[in-house]
XYZ file of N, CA, C and O in Angstrom:
400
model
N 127.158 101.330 163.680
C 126.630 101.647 162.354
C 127.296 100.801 161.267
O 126.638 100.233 160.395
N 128.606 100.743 161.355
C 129.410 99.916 160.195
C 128.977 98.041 160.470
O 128.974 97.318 159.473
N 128.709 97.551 161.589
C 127.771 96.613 161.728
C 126.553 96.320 161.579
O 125.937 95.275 161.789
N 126.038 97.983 160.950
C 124.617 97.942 160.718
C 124.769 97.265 158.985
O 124.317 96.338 158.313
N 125.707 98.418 158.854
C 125.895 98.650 157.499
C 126.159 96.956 156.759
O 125.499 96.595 155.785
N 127.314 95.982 157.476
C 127.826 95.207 156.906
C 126.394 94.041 157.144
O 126.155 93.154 156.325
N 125.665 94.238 158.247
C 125.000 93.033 158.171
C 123.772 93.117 157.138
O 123.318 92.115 156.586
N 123.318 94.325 156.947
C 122.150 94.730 155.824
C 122.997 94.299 154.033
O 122.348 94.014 153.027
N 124.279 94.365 154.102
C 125.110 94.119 152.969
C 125.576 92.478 152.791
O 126.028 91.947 151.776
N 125.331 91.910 154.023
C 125.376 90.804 153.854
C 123.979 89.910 153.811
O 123.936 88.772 153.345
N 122.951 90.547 154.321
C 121.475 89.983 154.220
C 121.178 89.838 152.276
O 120.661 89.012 151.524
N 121.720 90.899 152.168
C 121.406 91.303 150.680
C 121.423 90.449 149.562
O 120.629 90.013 148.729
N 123.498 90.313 150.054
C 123.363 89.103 149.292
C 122.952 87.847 149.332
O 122.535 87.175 148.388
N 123.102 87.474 150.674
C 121.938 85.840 150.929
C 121.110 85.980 150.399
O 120.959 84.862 149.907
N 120.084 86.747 149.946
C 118.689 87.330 149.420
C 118.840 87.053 147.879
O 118.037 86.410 147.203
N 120.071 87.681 147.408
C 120.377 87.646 146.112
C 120.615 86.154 145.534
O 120.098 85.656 144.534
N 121.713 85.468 146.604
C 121.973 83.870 146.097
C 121.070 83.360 146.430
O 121.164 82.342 145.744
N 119.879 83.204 147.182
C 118.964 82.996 147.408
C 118.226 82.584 146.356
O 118.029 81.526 145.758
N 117.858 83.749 146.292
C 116.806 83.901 144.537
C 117.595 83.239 142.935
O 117.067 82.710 141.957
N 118.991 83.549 143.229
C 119.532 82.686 142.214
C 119.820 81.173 142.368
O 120.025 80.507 141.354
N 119.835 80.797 143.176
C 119.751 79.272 143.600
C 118.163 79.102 143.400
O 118.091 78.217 142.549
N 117.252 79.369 143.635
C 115.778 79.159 143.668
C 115.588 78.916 141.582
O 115.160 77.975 140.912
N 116.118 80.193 141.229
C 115.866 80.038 139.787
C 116.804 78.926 139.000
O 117.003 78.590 137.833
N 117.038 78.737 139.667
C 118.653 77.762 138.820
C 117.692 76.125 139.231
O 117.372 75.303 138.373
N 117.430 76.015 140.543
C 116.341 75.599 140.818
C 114.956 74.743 139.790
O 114.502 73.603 139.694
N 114.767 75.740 139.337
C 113.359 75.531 138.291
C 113.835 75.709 136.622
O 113.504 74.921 135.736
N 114.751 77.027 136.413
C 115.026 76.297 135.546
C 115.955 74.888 135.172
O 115.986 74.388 134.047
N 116.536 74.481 136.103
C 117.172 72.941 135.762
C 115.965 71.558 135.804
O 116.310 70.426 135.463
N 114.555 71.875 136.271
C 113.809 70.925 136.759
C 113.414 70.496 135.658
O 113.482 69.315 135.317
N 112.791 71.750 134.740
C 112.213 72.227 133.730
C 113.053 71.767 132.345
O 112.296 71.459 131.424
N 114.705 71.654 131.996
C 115.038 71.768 131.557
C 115.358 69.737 131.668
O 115.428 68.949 130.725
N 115.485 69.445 133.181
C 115.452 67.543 133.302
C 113.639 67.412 132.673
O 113.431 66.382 132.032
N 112.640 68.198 132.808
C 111.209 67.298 132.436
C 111.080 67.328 130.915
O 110.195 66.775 130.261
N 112.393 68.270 130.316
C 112.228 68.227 128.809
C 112.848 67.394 128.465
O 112.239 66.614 127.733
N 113.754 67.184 128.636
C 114.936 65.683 128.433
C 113.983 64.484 128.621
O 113.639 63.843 127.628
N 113.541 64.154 129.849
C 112.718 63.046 130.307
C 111.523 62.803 128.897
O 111.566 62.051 127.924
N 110.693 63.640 129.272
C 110.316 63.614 127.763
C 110.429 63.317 126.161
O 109.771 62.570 125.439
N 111.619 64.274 125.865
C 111.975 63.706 124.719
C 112.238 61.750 125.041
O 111.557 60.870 124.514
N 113.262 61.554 125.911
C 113.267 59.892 125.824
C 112.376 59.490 126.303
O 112.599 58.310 126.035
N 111.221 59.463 126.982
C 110.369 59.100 127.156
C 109.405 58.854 125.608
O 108.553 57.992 125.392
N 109.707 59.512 125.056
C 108.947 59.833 123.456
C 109.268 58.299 122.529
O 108.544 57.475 121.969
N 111.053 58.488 122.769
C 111.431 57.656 121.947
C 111.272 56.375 122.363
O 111.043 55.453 121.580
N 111.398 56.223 123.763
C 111.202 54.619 124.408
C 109.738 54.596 124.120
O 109.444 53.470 124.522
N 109.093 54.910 123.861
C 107.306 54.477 123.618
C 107.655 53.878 121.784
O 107.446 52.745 121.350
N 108.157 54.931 121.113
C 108.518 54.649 119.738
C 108.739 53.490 119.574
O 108.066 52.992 118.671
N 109.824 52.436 120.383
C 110.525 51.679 120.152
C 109.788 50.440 121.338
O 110.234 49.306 121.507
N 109.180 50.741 121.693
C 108.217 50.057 122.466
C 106.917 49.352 121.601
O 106.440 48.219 121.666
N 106.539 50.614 120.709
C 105.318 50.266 119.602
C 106.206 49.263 118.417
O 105.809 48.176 118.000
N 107.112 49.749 118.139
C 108.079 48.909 116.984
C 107.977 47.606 117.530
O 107.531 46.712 116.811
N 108.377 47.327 118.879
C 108.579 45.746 119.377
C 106.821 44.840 119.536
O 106.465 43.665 119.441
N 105.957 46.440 119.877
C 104.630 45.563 119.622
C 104.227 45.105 118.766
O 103.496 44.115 118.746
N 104.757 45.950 117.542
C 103.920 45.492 116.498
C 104.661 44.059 116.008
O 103.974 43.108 115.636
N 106.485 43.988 116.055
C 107.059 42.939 115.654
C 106.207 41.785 115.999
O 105.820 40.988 115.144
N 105.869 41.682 117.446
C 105.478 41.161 118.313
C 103.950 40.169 117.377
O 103.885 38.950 117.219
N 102.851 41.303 116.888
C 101.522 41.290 116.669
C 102.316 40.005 115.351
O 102.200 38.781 115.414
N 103.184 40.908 114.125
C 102.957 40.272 113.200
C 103.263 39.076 113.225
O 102.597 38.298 112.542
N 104.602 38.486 114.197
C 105.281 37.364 114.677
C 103.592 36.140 114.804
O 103.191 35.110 114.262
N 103.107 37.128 115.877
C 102.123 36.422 116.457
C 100.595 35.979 115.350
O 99.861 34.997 115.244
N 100.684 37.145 114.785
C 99.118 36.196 113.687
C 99.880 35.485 112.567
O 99.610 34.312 112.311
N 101.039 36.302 111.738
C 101.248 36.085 110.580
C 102.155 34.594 110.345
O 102.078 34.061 109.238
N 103.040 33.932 111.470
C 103.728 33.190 111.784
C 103.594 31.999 112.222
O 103.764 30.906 111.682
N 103.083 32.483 113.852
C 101.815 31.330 114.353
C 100.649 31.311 114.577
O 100.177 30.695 115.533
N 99.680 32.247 113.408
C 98.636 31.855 113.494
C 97.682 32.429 114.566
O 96.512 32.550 114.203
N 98.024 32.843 115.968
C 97.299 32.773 116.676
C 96.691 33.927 117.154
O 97.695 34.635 117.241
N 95.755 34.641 117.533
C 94.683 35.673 117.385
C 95.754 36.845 118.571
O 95.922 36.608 119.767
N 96.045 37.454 118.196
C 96.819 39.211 119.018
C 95.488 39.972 119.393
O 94.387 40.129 118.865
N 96.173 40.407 120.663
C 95.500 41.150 121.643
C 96.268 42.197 122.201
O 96.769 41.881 123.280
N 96.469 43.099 121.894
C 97.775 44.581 122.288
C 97.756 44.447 124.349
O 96.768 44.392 125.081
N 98.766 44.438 124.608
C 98.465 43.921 126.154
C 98.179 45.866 126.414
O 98.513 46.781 125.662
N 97.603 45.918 127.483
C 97.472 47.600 128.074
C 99.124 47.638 128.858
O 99.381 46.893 129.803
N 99.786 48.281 128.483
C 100.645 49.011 129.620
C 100.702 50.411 129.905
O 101.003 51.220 129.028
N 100.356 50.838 131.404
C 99.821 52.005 131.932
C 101.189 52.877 131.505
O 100.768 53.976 131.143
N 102.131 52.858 131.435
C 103.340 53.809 130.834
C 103.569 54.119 129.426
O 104.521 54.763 128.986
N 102.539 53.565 128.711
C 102.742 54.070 126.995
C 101.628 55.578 127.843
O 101.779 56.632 127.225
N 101.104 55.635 128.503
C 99.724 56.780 128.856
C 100.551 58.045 129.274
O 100.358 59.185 128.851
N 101.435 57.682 130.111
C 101.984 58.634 131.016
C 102.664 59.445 129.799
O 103.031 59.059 128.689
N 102.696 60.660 130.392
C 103.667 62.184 129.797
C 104.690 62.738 131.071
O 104.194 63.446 131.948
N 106.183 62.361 131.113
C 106.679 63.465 131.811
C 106.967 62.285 133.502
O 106.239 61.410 133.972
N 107.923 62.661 133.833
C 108.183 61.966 135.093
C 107.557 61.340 135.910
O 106.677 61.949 136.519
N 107.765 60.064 136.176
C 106.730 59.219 137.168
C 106.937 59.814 138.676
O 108.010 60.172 139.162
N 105.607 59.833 139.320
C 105.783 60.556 140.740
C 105.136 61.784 140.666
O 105.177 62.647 141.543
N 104.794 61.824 140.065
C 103.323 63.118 140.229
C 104.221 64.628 140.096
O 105.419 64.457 139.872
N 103.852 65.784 140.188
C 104.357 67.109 139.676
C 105.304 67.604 140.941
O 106.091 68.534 140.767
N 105.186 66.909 142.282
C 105.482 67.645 143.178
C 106.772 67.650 143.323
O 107.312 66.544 143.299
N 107.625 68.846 143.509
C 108.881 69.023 143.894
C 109.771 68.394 145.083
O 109.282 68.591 146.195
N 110.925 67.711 145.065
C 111.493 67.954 146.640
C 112.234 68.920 147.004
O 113.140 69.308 146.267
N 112.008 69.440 148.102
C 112.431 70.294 148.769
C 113.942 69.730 149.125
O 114.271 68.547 149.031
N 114.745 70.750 149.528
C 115.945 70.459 150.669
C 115.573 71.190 151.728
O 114.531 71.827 151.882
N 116.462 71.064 152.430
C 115.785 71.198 154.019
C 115.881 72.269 154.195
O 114.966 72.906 154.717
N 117.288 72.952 153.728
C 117.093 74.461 154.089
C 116.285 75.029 153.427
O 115.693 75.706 154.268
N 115.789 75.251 152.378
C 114.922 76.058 151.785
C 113.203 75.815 152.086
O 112.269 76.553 151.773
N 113.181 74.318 152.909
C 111.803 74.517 153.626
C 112.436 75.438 155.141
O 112.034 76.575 155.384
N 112.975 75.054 155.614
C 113.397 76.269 157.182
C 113.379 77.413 156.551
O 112.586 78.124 157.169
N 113.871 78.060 155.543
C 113.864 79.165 155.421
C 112.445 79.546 155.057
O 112.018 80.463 155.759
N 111.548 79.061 154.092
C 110.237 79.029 154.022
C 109.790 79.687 155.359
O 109.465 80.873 155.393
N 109.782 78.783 156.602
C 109.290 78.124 157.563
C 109.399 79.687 158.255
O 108.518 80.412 158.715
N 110.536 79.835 158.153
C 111.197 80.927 159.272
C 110.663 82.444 158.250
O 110.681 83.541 158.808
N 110.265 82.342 156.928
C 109.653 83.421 156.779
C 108.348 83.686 156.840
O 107.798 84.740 156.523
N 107.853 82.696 157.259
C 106.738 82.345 157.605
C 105.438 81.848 155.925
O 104.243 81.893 155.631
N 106.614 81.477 155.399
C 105.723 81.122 153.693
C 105.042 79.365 154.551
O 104.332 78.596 153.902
């Protein structure tokens, strides 16, 4: 019984750090895609500043006809690599083994 007792007391807490590692988890992901963001904000800022240097250099200086080049990363919002999380290994086995 006292082996019943200690292993249900020790499931518990794995269960408990569990769930607090999981949340610590998301909120830190959440808390890196806001950071990323904000500088992501400002490197576009300072990206448009160098275009435009760029534009006026280019008609007002030498004359010659500006064309804004496309770069696909002034578009993007938020971390390159799409939304999906990585896993560590134990927390896919444990998934696995609870059958999620």
């Amino acid at each position: 019984q006292s082996l019943e007792a200690e292993l249900e007391r020790v499931t518990g807490q794995f269960q408990e750090t569990r769930d607090r590692m999981r949340h610590l988890m998301r909120s830190n992901a959440e808390k890196f895609r806001q950071v990323w963001i904000v500088n992501e904000e400002e490197a576009k800022a300072l990206i448009r500043e160098a275009l435009d240097a760029a534009r006026i250099i280019q008609v007002q200086q030498l004359g010659i006809p500006w064309e804004e080049p496309h770069f696909w990363f002034l578009e993007n919002v938020g971390p390159l690599g799409g939304r999906r999380e990585k896993k560590e290994a134990m927390e896919v086995a444990t998934e696995l083994l609870e059958g999620g």
